[in-house]
Each structure stands twice: as C-alpha cells, then as structure tokens.
PDB file of C-alpha atoms and ligand atoms in Angstrom:
ATOM      1  CA  MET A   1       0.000   0.000   0.000  1.00 42.00           C
ATOM      2  CA  GLY A   2       1.320   3.488  -0.857  1.00 47.00           C
ATOM      3  CA  THR A   3       2.169   5.886   1.931  1.00 55.00           C
ATOM      4  CA  VAL A   4       0.332   9.173   2.398  1.00 58.00           C
ATOM      5  CA  ASP A   5       2.592  12.195   2.597  1.00 64.00           C
ATOM      6  CA  ILE A   6       0.996  14.268   5.384  1.00 60.00           C
ATOM      7  CA  ALA A   7       3.113  17.325   4.530  1.00 73.00           C
ATOM      8  CA  ASP A   8       1.852  17.324   0.905  1.00 74.00           C
ATOM      9  CA  MET A   9      -1.777  16.835   2.007  1.00 71.00           C
ATOM     10  CA  ASP A  10      -1.370  19.690   4.446  1.00 91.00           C
ATOM     11  CA  ILE A  11       0.087  22.109   1.898  1.00 94.00           C
ATOM     12  CA  THR A  12      -2.693  21.319  -0.616  1.00 94.00           C
ATOM     13  CA  ALA A  13      -5.442  21.708   1.988  1.00 95.00           C
ATOM     14  CA  ARG A  14      -4.040  24.967   3.344  1.00 96.00           C
ATOM     15  CA  LEU A  15      -3.680  26.387  -0.153  1.00 96.00           C
ATOM     16  CA  ALA A  16      -7.280  25.456  -0.967  1.00 95.00           C
ATOM     17  CA  GLU A  17      -8.399  27.441   2.099  1.00 96.00           C
ATOM     18  CA  LYS A  18      -6.509  30.469   0.838  1.00 95.00           C
ATOM     19  CA  LYS A  19      -8.449  30.393  -2.490  1.00 97.00           C
ATOM     20  CA  PRO A  20      -5.677  31.989  -4.561  1.00 98.00           C
ATOM     21  CA  LYS A  21      -6.468  33.875  -7.775  1.00 98.00           C
ATOM     22  CA  VAL A  22      -4.095  32.790 -10.500  1.00 98.00           C
ATOM     23  CA  VAL A  23      -3.163  34.196 -13.904  1.00 98.00           C
ATOM     24  CA  PHE A  24      -0.906  31.978 -16.019  1.00 99.00           C
ATOM     25  CA  VAL A  25       1.653  33.930 -18.073  1.00 99.00           C
ATOM     26  CA  LEU A  26       2.834  32.053 -21.154  1.00 99.00           C
ATOM     27  CA  GLY A  27       4.834  32.765 -24.308  1.00 98.00           C
ATOM     28  CA  GLY A  28       8.025  31.617 -25.977  1.00 98.00           C
ATOM     29  CA  PRO A  29      11.446  31.803 -24.345  1.00 98.00           C
ATOM     30  CA  GLY A  30      12.487  35.465 -24.344  1.00 98.00           C
ATOM     31  CA  SER A  31       9.062  36.797 -25.290  1.00 99.00           C
ATOM     32  CA  GLY A  32       9.204  39.150 -22.281  1.00 98.00           C
ATOM     33  CA  LYS A  33       7.144  37.323 -19.643  1.00 99.00           C
ATOM     34  CA  GLY A  34       9.410  38.251 -16.725  1.00 98.00           C
ATOM     35  CA  THR A  35       9.792  41.863 -17.881  1.00 98.00           C
ATOM     36  CA  GLN A  36       6.044  42.417 -18.129  1.00 98.00           C
ATOM     37  CA  CYS A  37       5.296  40.528 -14.890  1.00 98.00           C
ATOM     38  CA  ALA A  38       7.503  43.044 -13.054  1.00 98.00           C
ATOM     39  CA  ASN A  39       5.356  45.877 -14.501  1.00 98.00           C
ATOM     40  CA  ILE A  40       2.104  44.093 -13.590  1.00 98.00           C
ATOM     41  CA  VAL A  41       3.307  43.580 -10.002  1.00 98.00           C
ATOM     42  CA  GLU A  42       4.035  47.298  -9.682  1.00 97.00           C
ATOM     43  CA  HIS A  43       0.686  48.470 -11.085  1.00 97.00           C
ATOM     44  CA  PHE A  44      -1.779  45.744 -10.142  1.00 97.00           C
ATOM     45  CA  HIS A  45      -0.389  44.286  -6.892  1.00 94.00           C
ATOM     46  CA  TYR A  46       0.046  40.697  -7.968  1.00 98.00           C
ATOM     47  CA  THR A  47       2.840  38.460  -6.695  1.00 98.00           C
ATOM     48  CA  HIS A  48       5.064  37.158  -9.475  1.00 98.00           C
ATOM     49  CA  LEU A  49       6.027  33.482  -9.342  1.00 98.00           C
ATOM     50  CA  SER A  50       8.324  32.406 -12.170  1.00 98.00           C
ATOM     51  CA  ALA A  51       8.497  28.608 -12.377  1.00 98.00           C
ATOM     52  CA  GLY A  52      11.972  28.908 -13.923  1.00 98.00           C
ATOM     53  CA  ASP A  53      13.175  31.199 -11.100  1.00 98.00           C
ATOM     54  CA  LEU A  54      11.790  28.797  -8.467  1.00 98.00           C
ATOM     55  CA  LEU A  55      13.595  25.877 -10.126  1.00 98.00           C
ATOM     56  CA  ARG A  56      16.856  27.854 -10.315  1.00 98.00           C
ATOM     57  CA  ALA A  57      16.499  28.765  -6.616  1.00 98.00           C
ATOM     58  CA  GLU A  58      15.970  25.077  -5.830  1.00 98.00           C
ATOM     59  CA  ILE A  59      19.286  24.242  -7.548  1.00 98.00           C
ATOM     60  CA  LYS A  60      21.068  26.936  -5.509  1.00 97.00           C
ATOM     61  CA  SER A  61      19.520  25.712  -2.248  1.00 97.00           C
ATOM     62  CA  GLY A  62      21.413  22.423  -2.581  1.00 95.00           C
ATOM     63  CA  SER A  63      18.192  20.388  -2.666  1.00 96.00           C
ATOM     64  CA  GLU A  64      18.306  16.667  -3.488  1.00 97.00           C
ATOM     65  CA  ASN A  65      16.583  17.477  -6.808  1.00 97.00           C
ATOM     66  CA  GLY A  66      19.154  20.145  -7.672  1.00 98.00           C
ATOM     67  CA  THR A  67      21.335  18.128 -10.052  1.00 98.00           C
ATOM     68  CA  MET A  68      18.327  16.673 -11.897  1.00 98.00           C
ATOM     69  CA  ILE A  69      16.783  20.163 -12.308  1.00 98.00           C
ATOM     70  CA  GLN A  70      20.084  21.648 -13.485  1.00 98.00           C
ATOM     71  CA  ASN A  71      20.509  18.934 -16.124  1.00 98.00           C
ATOM     72  CA  MET A  72      16.945  19.405 -17.374  1.00 98.00           C
ATOM     73  CA  ILE A  73      17.350  23.205 -17.634  1.00 98.00           C
ATOM     74  CA  LYS A  74      20.666  22.856 -19.509  1.00 98.00           C
ATOM     75  CA  GLU A  75      18.864  20.643 -22.034  1.00 98.00           C
ATOM     76  CA  GLY A  76      15.791  22.917 -22.196  1.00 98.00           C
ATOM     77  CA  LYS A  77      13.636  20.020 -20.948  1.00 98.00           C
ATOM     78  CA  ILE A  78      10.584  20.247 -18.703  1.00 98.00           C
ATOM     79  CA  VAL A  79      11.153  19.209 -15.085  1.00 98.00           C
ATOM     80  CA  PRO A  80       8.607  16.641 -13.745  1.00 98.00           C
ATOM     81  CA  SER A  81       5.400  18.424 -12.707  1.00 98.00           C
ATOM     82  CA  GLU A  82       5.479  17.079  -9.153  1.00 98.00           C
ATOM     83  CA  VAL A  83       8.658  19.059  -8.405  1.00 98.00           C
ATOM     84  CA  THR A  84       7.502  22.349  -9.953  1.00 98.00           C
ATOM     85  CA  ILE A  85       3.986  22.166  -8.502  1.00 98.00           C
ATOM     86  CA  LYS A  86       5.331  21.687  -4.975  1.00 97.00           C
ATOM     87  CA  LEU A  87       7.534  24.767  -5.387  1.00 98.00           C
ATOM     88  CA  LEU A  88       4.595  26.813  -6.689  1.00 98.00           C
ATOM     89  CA  GLN A  89       2.260  25.632  -3.905  1.00 98.00           C
ATOM     90  CA  LYS A  90       4.839  26.454  -1.239  1.00 96.00           C
ATOM     91  CA  ALA A  91       5.486  29.920  -2.699  1.00 98.00           C
ATOM     92  CA  MET A  92       1.744  30.708  -2.846  1.00 97.00           C
ATOM     93  CA  LEU A  93       1.244  29.568   0.745  1.00 97.00           C
ATOM     94  CA  GLU A  94       4.197  31.574   2.027  1.00 96.00           C
ATOM     95  CA  SER A  95       2.955  34.772   0.390  1.00 97.00           C
ATOM     96  CA  VAL A  96       0.593  37.152   2.201  1.00 97.00           C
ATOM     97  CA  ASN A  97      -0.932  37.972  -1.186  1.00 98.00           C
ATOM     98  CA  ASP A  98      -3.711  35.926  -2.783  1.00 98.00           C
ATOM     99  CA  LYS A  99      -3.206  37.150  -6.383  1.00 98.00           C
ATOM    100  CA  PHE A 100      -0.496  35.398  -8.376  1.00 98.00           C
ATOM    101  CA  LEU A 101       1.076  35.667 -11.801  1.00 98.00           C
ATOM    102  CA  ILE A 102       2.393  32.196 -12.524  1.00 99.00           C
ATOM    103  CA  ASP A 103       5.025  32.761 -15.219  1.00 99.00           C
ATOM    104  CA  GLY A 104       6.269  29.912 -17.429  1.00 98.00           C
ATOM    105  CA  PHE A 105       3.774  27.367 -16.146  1.00 99.00           C
ATOM    106  CA  PRO A 106       2.024  25.166 -17.301  1.00 99.00           C
ATOM    107  CA  ARG A 107       4.677  24.375 -19.887  1.00 98.00           C
ATOM    108  CA  ASN A 108       3.212  21.102 -21.127  1.00 98.00           C
ATOM    109  CA  GLU A 109       0.064  19.003 -20.850  1.00 98.00           C
ATOM    110  CA  GLU A 110       1.477  17.099 -17.871  1.00 98.00           C
ATOM    111  CA  ASN A 111       2.096  20.388 -15.983  1.00 98.00           C
ATOM    112  CA  ARG A 112      -1.440  21.578 -16.777  1.00 98.00           C
ATOM    113  CA  ALA A 113      -3.322  18.437 -15.848  1.00 98.00           C
ATOM    114  CA  ALA A 114      -1.271  17.747 -12.698  1.00 98.00           C
ATOM    115  CA  PHE A 115      -1.649  21.313 -11.382  1.00 98.00           C
ATOM    116  CA  GLU A 116      -5.397  21.198 -11.874  1.00 98.00           C
ATOM    117  CA  ALA A 117      -5.698  17.731 -10.323  1.00 98.00           C
ATOM    118  CA  VAL A 118      -3.559  18.541  -7.284  1.00 97.00           C
ATOM    119  CA  THR A 119      -4.565  22.131  -6.506  1.00 97.00           C
ATOM    120  CA  LYS A 120      -8.046  22.292  -8.126  1.00 97.00           C
ATOM    121  CA  ILE A 121      -7.089  25.852  -9.092  1.00 98.00           C
ATOM    122  CA  LYS A 122      -8.290  27.103 -12.478  1.00 98.00           C
ATOM    123  CA  PRO A 123      -6.682  30.262 -13.868  1.00 98.00           C
ATOM    124  CA  GLU A 124      -8.725  33.486 -14.025  1.00 98.00           C
ATOM    125  CA  PHE A 125      -7.232  33.856 -17.518  1.00 98.00           C
ATOM    126  CA  VAL A 126      -4.065  33.040 -19.435  1.00 98.00           C
ATOM    127  CA  LEU A 127      -1.889  35.915 -20.657  1.00 99.00           C
ATOM    128  CA  VAL A 128       0.034  34.948 -23.787  1.00 99.00           C
ATOM    129  CA  PHE A 129       2.951  36.911 -25.247  1.00 99.00           C
ATOM    130  CA  ASN A 130       3.382  36.356 -28.993  1.00 99.00           C
ATOM    131  CA  CYS A 131       6.782  37.123 -30.454  1.00 99.00           C
ATOM    132  CA  PRO A 132       8.633  35.945 -33.600  1.00 98.00           C
ATOM    133  CA  GLU A 133      11.415  33.437 -32.971  1.00 98.00           C
ATOM    134  CA  GLU A 134      14.166  35.649 -34.496  1.00 98.00           C
ATOM    135  CA  GLU A 135      13.313  38.452 -32.028  1.00 98.00           C
ATOM    136  CA  MET A 136      13.190  36.037 -29.059  1.00 99.00           C
ATOM    137  CA  GLU A 137      16.554  34.599 -30.105  1.00 98.00           C
ATOM    138  CA  ARG A 138      18.084  38.097 -30.303  1.00 98.00           C
ATOM    139  CA  ARG A 139      16.758  38.936 -26.829  1.00 98.00           C
ATOM    140  CA  LEU A 140      17.934  35.693 -25.202  1.00 98.00           C
ATOM    141  CA  LEU A 141      21.419  35.854 -26.661  1.00 98.00           C
ATOM    142  CA  SER A 142      21.885  39.415 -25.406  1.00 98.00           C
ATOM    143  CA  ARG A 143      20.168  38.959 -22.008  1.00 98.00           C
ATOM    144  CA  ASN A 144      23.495  38.640 -20.148  1.00 96.00           C
ATOM    145  CA  GLN A 145      22.065  37.349 -16.865  1.00 97.00           C
ATOM    146  CA  GLY A 146      24.450  34.402 -16.731  1.00 96.00           C
ATOM    147  CA  ARG A 147      21.736  31.824 -17.442  1.00 98.00           C
ATOM    148  CA  GLU A 148      23.183  28.459 -18.464  1.00 97.00           C
ATOM    149  CA  ASP A 149      20.369  27.992 -20.988  1.00 98.00           C
ATOM    150  CA  ASP A 150      20.887  31.288 -22.865  1.00 98.00           C
ATOM    151  CA  ASN A 151      23.233  29.802 -25.469  1.00 98.00           C
ATOM    152  CA  ILE A 152      22.261  29.117 -29.071  1.00 98.00           C
ATOM    153  CA  GLU A 153      22.263  25.323 -28.680  1.00 98.00           C
ATOM    154  CA  THR A 154      19.907  25.293 -25.665  1.00 98.00           C
ATOM    155  CA  VAL A 155      17.825  28.178 -27.020  1.00 98.00           C
ATOM    156  CA  ARG A 156      17.006  26.094 -30.139  1.00 98.00           C
ATOM    157  CA  LYS A 157      15.979  23.172 -27.916  1.00 98.00           C
ATOM    158  CA  ARG A 158      13.784  25.501 -25.836  1.00 98.00           C
ATOM    159  CA  PHE A 159      12.051  26.793 -28.990  1.00 98.00           C
ATOM    160  CA  LYS A 160      11.346  23.200 -30.062  1.00 98.00           C
ATOM    161  CA  VAL A 161       9.886  22.330 -26.646  1.00 98.00           C
ATOM    162  CA  PHE A 162       7.760  25.493 -26.788  1.00 98.00           C
ATOM    163  CA  LEU A 163       6.313  24.568 -30.191  1.00 98.00           C
ATOM    164  CA  GLU A 164       5.772  20.891 -29.415  1.00 98.00           C
ATOM    165  CA  SER A 165       4.709  20.961 -25.756  1.00 98.00           C
ATOM    166  CA  SER A 166       3.691  24.486 -24.682  1.00 98.00           C
ATOM    167  CA  LEU A 167       1.630  25.632 -27.693  1.00 98.00           C
ATOM    168  CA  PRO A 168      -0.874  22.777 -27.164  1.00 98.00           C
ATOM    169  CA  VAL A 169      -1.477  24.090 -23.624  1.00 98.00           C
ATOM    170  CA  ILE A 170      -2.223  27.553 -25.050  1.00 98.00           C
ATOM    171  CA  GLU A 171      -4.595  25.940 -27.553  1.00 98.00           C
ATOM    172  CA  TYR A 172      -6.319  24.093 -24.691  1.00 98.00           C
ATOM    173  CA  TYR A 173      -7.038  27.379 -22.889  1.00 98.00           C
ATOM    174  CA  LYS A 174      -7.986  29.118 -26.168  1.00 98.00           C
ATOM    175  CA  ALA A 175     -10.718  26.537 -26.674  1.00 98.00           C
ATOM    176  CA  LYS A 176     -11.994  27.477 -23.192  1.00 98.00           C
ATOM    177  CA  GLY A 177     -11.996  31.212 -24.062  1.00 98.00           C
ATOM    178  CA  LYS A 178      -9.392  31.950 -21.378  1.00 98.00           C
ATOM    179  CA  VAL A 179      -6.525  33.312 -23.507  1.00 98.00           C
ATOM    180  CA  ARG A 180      -5.652  37.032 -23.705  1.00 98.00           C
ATOM    181  CA  GLU A 181      -3.034  37.539 -26.423  1.00 98.00           C
ATOM    182  CA  ILE A 182      -0.461  40.324 -26.607  1.00 98.00           C
ATOM    183  CA  ASP A 183       1.846  41.369 -29.461  1.00 98.00           C
ATOM    184  CA  ALA A 184       5.139  41.138 -27.570  1.00 99.00           C
ATOM    185  CA  ALA A 185       7.417  42.121 -30.468  1.00 98.00           C
ATOM    186  CA  LYS A 186       6.849  45.823 -29.734  1.00 98.00           C
ATOM    187  CA  PRO A 187       8.986  47.933 -27.348  1.00 98.00           C
ATOM    188  CA  VAL A 188       8.518  47.187 -23.608  1.00 98.00           C
ATOM    189  CA  GLY A 189       6.363  50.285 -22.929  1.00 98.00           C
ATOM    190  CA  GLU A 190       3.979  49.575 -25.795  1.00 98.00           C
ATOM    191  CA  VAL A 191       3.623  45.944 -24.733  1.00 98.00           C
ATOM    192  CA  PHE A 192       2.734  47.092 -21.229  1.00 98.00           C
ATOM    193  CA  GLU A 193       0.057  49.498 -22.559  1.00 98.00           C
ATOM    194  CA  ALA A 194      -1.663  46.450 -24.088  1.00 98.00           C
ATOM    195  CA  VAL A 195      -1.184  44.446 -20.868  1.00 98.00           C
ATOM    196  CA  LYS A 196      -2.730  47.260 -18.796  1.00 98.00           C
ATOM    197  CA  VAL A 197      -5.960  47.108 -20.813  1.00 97.00           C
ATOM    198  CA  ILE A 198      -6.316  43.452 -19.876  1.00 98.00           C
ATOM    199  CA  PHE A 199      -5.703  43.955 -16.148  1.00 97.00           C
ATOM    200  CA  THR A 200      -7.795  47.127 -15.744  1.00 95.00           C
ATOM    201  CA  PRO A 201     -11.239  46.220 -14.390  1.00 87.00           C
ATOM    202  CA  GLU A 202     -14.094  46.976 -16.825  1.00 85.00           C
ATOM    203  CA  ALA A 203     -15.736  49.360 -14.313  1.00 80.00           C
ATOM    204  CA  GLU A 204     -12.590  51.516 -14.125  1.00 81.00           C
ATOM    205  CA  LYS A 205     -12.351  51.697 -17.918  1.00 73.00           C
ATOM    206  CA  ILE A 206     -15.975  52.956 -18.087  1.00 69.00           C
ATOM    207  CA  VAL A 207     -15.434  55.559 -15.322  1.00 68.00           C
ATOM    208  CA  PHE A 208     -12.254  56.773 -17.018  1.00 63.00           C
ATOM    209  CA  GLY A 209     -14.080  57.089 -20.340  1.00 61.00           C
ATOM    210  CA  PHE A 210     -16.913  58.999 -18.621  1.00 54.00           C
ATOM    211  CA  ILE A 211     -14.550  61.492 -16.903  1.00 52.00           C
ATOM    212  CA  THR A 212     -12.618  62.245 -20.099  1.00 48.00           C
ATOM    213  CA  THR A 213     -15.897  62.792 -21.982  1.00 45.00           C
ATOM    214  CA  GLU A 214     -17.191  65.119 -19.222  1.00 43.00           C
ATOM    215  CA  LYS A 215     -14.068  67.306 -19.278  1.00 43.00           C
ATOM    216  CA  ARG A 216     -14.333  67.994 -23.009  1.00 36.00           C
TER     217      ARG A 216
HETATM  218  N1  ATP B   1       9.483  44.257 -25.572  1.00 86.17           N
HETATM  219  C1  ATP B   1      10.797  44.060 -25.500  1.00 86.17           C
HETATM  220  N2  ATP B   1      11.640  44.604 -26.416  1.00 86.17           N
HETATM  221  C2  ATP B   1      12.979  44.380 -26.354  1.00 86.17           C
HETATM  222  N3  ATP B   1      13.601  43.644 -25.397  1.00 86.17           N
HETATM  223  C3  ATP B   1      12.796  43.085 -24.455  1.00 86.17           C
HETATM  224  C4  ATP B   1      11.371  43.248 -24.456  1.00 86.17           C
HETATM  225  N4  ATP B   1      10.868  42.571 -23.405  1.00 86.17           N
HETATM  226  C5  ATP B   1      11.907  41.998 -22.781  1.00 86.17           C
HETATM  227  N5  ATP B   1      13.071  42.300 -23.387  1.00 86.17           N
HETATM  228  C6  ATP B   1      14.410  41.834 -23.036  1.00 86.17           C
HETATM  229  O1  ATP B   1      14.512  40.511 -23.552  1.00 86.17           O
HETATM  230  C7  ATP B   1      15.150  39.643 -22.629  1.00 86.17           C
HETATM  231  C8  ATP B   1      14.191  38.522 -22.247  1.00 86.17           C
HETATM  232  O2  ATP B   1      13.096  39.073 -21.521  1.00 86.17           O
HETATM  233  P1  ATP B   1      12.425  38.274 -20.320  1.00 86.17           P
HETATM  234  O3  ATP B   1      13.479  37.772 -19.413  1.00 86.17           O
HETATM  235  O4  ATP B   1      11.383  39.167 -19.748  1.00 86.17           O
HETATM  236  O5  ATP B   1      11.756  37.089 -21.147  1.00 86.17           O
HETATM  237  P2  ATP B   1      11.056  35.768 -20.640  1.00 86.17           P
HETATM  238  O6  ATP B   1       9.876  35.550 -21.496  1.00 86.17           O
HETATM  239  O7  ATP B   1      10.833  35.814 -19.167  1.00 86.17           O
HETATM  240  O8  ATP B   1      12.179  34.704 -20.991  1.00 86.17           O
HETATM  241  P3  ATP B   1      12.395  33.232 -20.388  1.00 86.17           P
HETATM  242  O9  ATP B   1      11.292  32.393 -20.893  1.00 86.17           O
HETATM  243  O10 ATP B   1      13.723  32.825 -20.944  1.00 86.17           O
HETATM  244  O11 ATP B   1      12.421  33.358 -18.900  1.00 86.17           O
HETATM  245  C9  ATP B   1      15.575  40.520 -21.443  1.00 86.17           C
HETATM  246  O12 ATP B   1      16.912  40.932 -21.630  1.00 86.17           O
HETATM  247  C10 ATP B   1      14.638  41.732 -21.546  1.00 86.17           C
HETATM  248  O13 ATP B   1      15.227  42.912 -21.033  1.00 86.17           O
HETATM  249  N1  LIG B   2       7.081  24.833 -15.829  1.00 86.17           N
HETATM  250  C1  LIG B   2       8.414  24.849 -16.040  1.00 86.17           C
HETATM  251  C2  LIG B   2       9.104  26.045 -16.219  1.00 86.17           C
HETATM  252  C3  LIG B   2      10.466  25.992 -16.468  1.00 86.17           C
HETATM  253  N2  LIG B   2      11.101  24.820 -16.526  1.00 86.17           N
HETATM  254  C4  LIG B   2      12.556  24.720 -16.797  1.00 86.17           C
HETATM  255  O1  LIG B   2      13.206  25.959 -16.529  1.00 86.17           O
HETATM  256  C5  LIG B   2      13.763  26.480 -17.738  1.00 86.17           C
HETATM  257  C6  LIG B   2      13.759  27.965 -17.717  1.00 86.17           C
HETATM  258  O2  LIG B   2      12.437  28.453 -17.608  1.00 86.17           O
HETATM  259  P1  LIG B   2      12.125  30.018 -17.865  1.00 86.17           P
HETATM  260  O3  LIG B   2      10.650  30.174 -17.780  1.00 86.17           O
HETATM  261  O4  LIG B   2      12.847  30.785 -16.816  1.00 86.17           O
HETATM  262  O5  LIG B   2      12.650  30.302 -19.238  1.00 86.17           O
HETATM  263  C7  LIG B   2      12.955  25.819 -18.852  1.00 86.17           C
HETATM  264  O6  LIG B   2      13.620  25.791 -20.102  1.00 86.17           O
HETATM  265  C8  LIG B   2      12.799  24.413 -18.266  1.00 86.17           C
HETATM  266  O7  LIG B   2      13.982  23.672 -18.396  1.00 86.17           O
HETATM  267  C9  LIG B   2      10.394  23.653 -16.342  1.00 86.17           C
HETATM  268  O8  LIG B   2      10.969  22.555 -16.408  1.00 86.17           O
HETATM  269  N3  LIG B   2       9.062  23.688 -16.094  1.00 86.17           N
HETATM  270 MG1   MG B   3      11.494  34.550 -17.593  1.00 86.17          MG
END
C-alpha cells in the first residue's frame, strides 16, 4: 500500500483554504514574460512566481533534486510536474498575497493536468505573449544574466519544446476562451500598454471614459 505524505496533504489543503487567484503567463522563451510581470506587479499588486526562477532557486539551495533540475534546464527540458507544482504551492502559501502571476507554467500538458488535479485551481485567464522566434533569439542571446540555458544550442531546444509541448497548452485554454493575447514584439512600454488594458477592471475603464468625456 502506498504511503500518504501528510506534509503534501497539508500544503494542498491549506492552499485550498486560501483560495488563490491565479493568472498563467505564457509565451516563448524570451518573449518578455518576466519583464512584463515586473510591470504588472508594480501596477496591479500581484505576486510574481516564475516557475523557472523557483527551479533555479531550488538548484542553488542544494536540494536533493538540484542536479536533476540543473541537467533538465541545460537541455531545455521540462522538469517533472510534481517538483515544480510543490515549489509553486509552497510559494503561494508563504505569500501574504492571494493574487499570483504564474510565469512559465504550465509548460506542457502534464504540468497543466497535474496542477489542476492537485490544486483544483483554475486560472482566471491566461496571458500569452506572442513574439517571432528571431526576435526572441536576439533577446535571449543578449540577455546577459548568466543563465546556463541562454546559449544558441539550448535556445534552439527551448524553442522546439515550446512549439511541441507548450503551444498545445495555449490551444487548450484558447478553446476554453481563457486566452488574452499580446503582441510582444513591440517595445517594452507599448507591450505594457496592451497588458494594462487586460488587467484594468471593466468598471474603471468605463469611469475613465466617462470622466474624459465630461471634461471635453
Ligand atoms: N518588448 C521588448 N523589447 C525588447 N527587449 C525586451 C522586451 N521585453 C523583454 N526584453 C528583453 O529581452 C530579454 C528577455 O526578456 P524576459 O526575461 O522578460 O523574457 P522571458 O519571457 O521571461 O524569458 P524566459 O522564458 O527565458 O524566462 C531581457 O533581456 C529583456 O530585457
Ligand atoms: N514549468 C516549467 C518552467 C520551467 N522549466 C525549466 O526551466 C527552464 C527555464 O524556464 P524560464 O521560464 O525561466 O525560461 C525551462 O527551459 C525548463 O527547463 C520547467 O521545467 N518547467
Ligand atoms: Mg522569464
């Protein structure tokens, strides 16, 4: 008979009580997810959780999964969902906030189905940054943040994984009417103008429109 991990049950139950609101942020490698999440945090008071950042922190912490995660990242492969989901659950529980931007997750069908099965959380919506591959490649190769996966060999593998494994997840949410798409090839400020429209509540947009009309 399998054993029941009390710690895992506890974390899942406590997170369910918290009822977190989640927006998934997806897009190709280098499309600008992290850059725009920082802007959203500043303007709309979300907490940004990058799955990639959490995995990199796990490597640095000297965890028993560290070597496996490092090898997967170097190859541009997707780490088993169980590992990433636990990191995301823990980060959501530890935060005082209840609004989260989950950046770079779900990256494949396994990530998506496992997250839903374990947490029962469905995203409010899914923000998708669209950017041509040549532009993403330019950005990644000049990012200069010392990432082991920002080299041309790994970048090509990451693009392949995005096309084969991540695009089907976006299609899944599109079919559910949950996707909000952004043209991410534009300069950072212009991209954020488009992002703002999506995060601004409808009521505020109407009030703003009313005030500007009144002043004329
Ligand atoms: N709209 C933009 N125009 C030009 N450069 C940008 C734009 N957005 C982000 N960048 C730059 O491109 C690089 C990649 O951006 P960022 O780290 O936000 O992408 P990402 O989608 O999070 O990538 P990854 O999937 O690899 O984590 C960074 O150096 C960033 O400064
Ligand atoms: N759900 C995820 C997200 C990321 N990874 C691994 O991390 C790498 C870097 O991710 P970024 O979002 O920071 O670009 C990615 O290439 C994967 O190797 C993952 O396994 N699962
Ligand atoms: Mg990123």
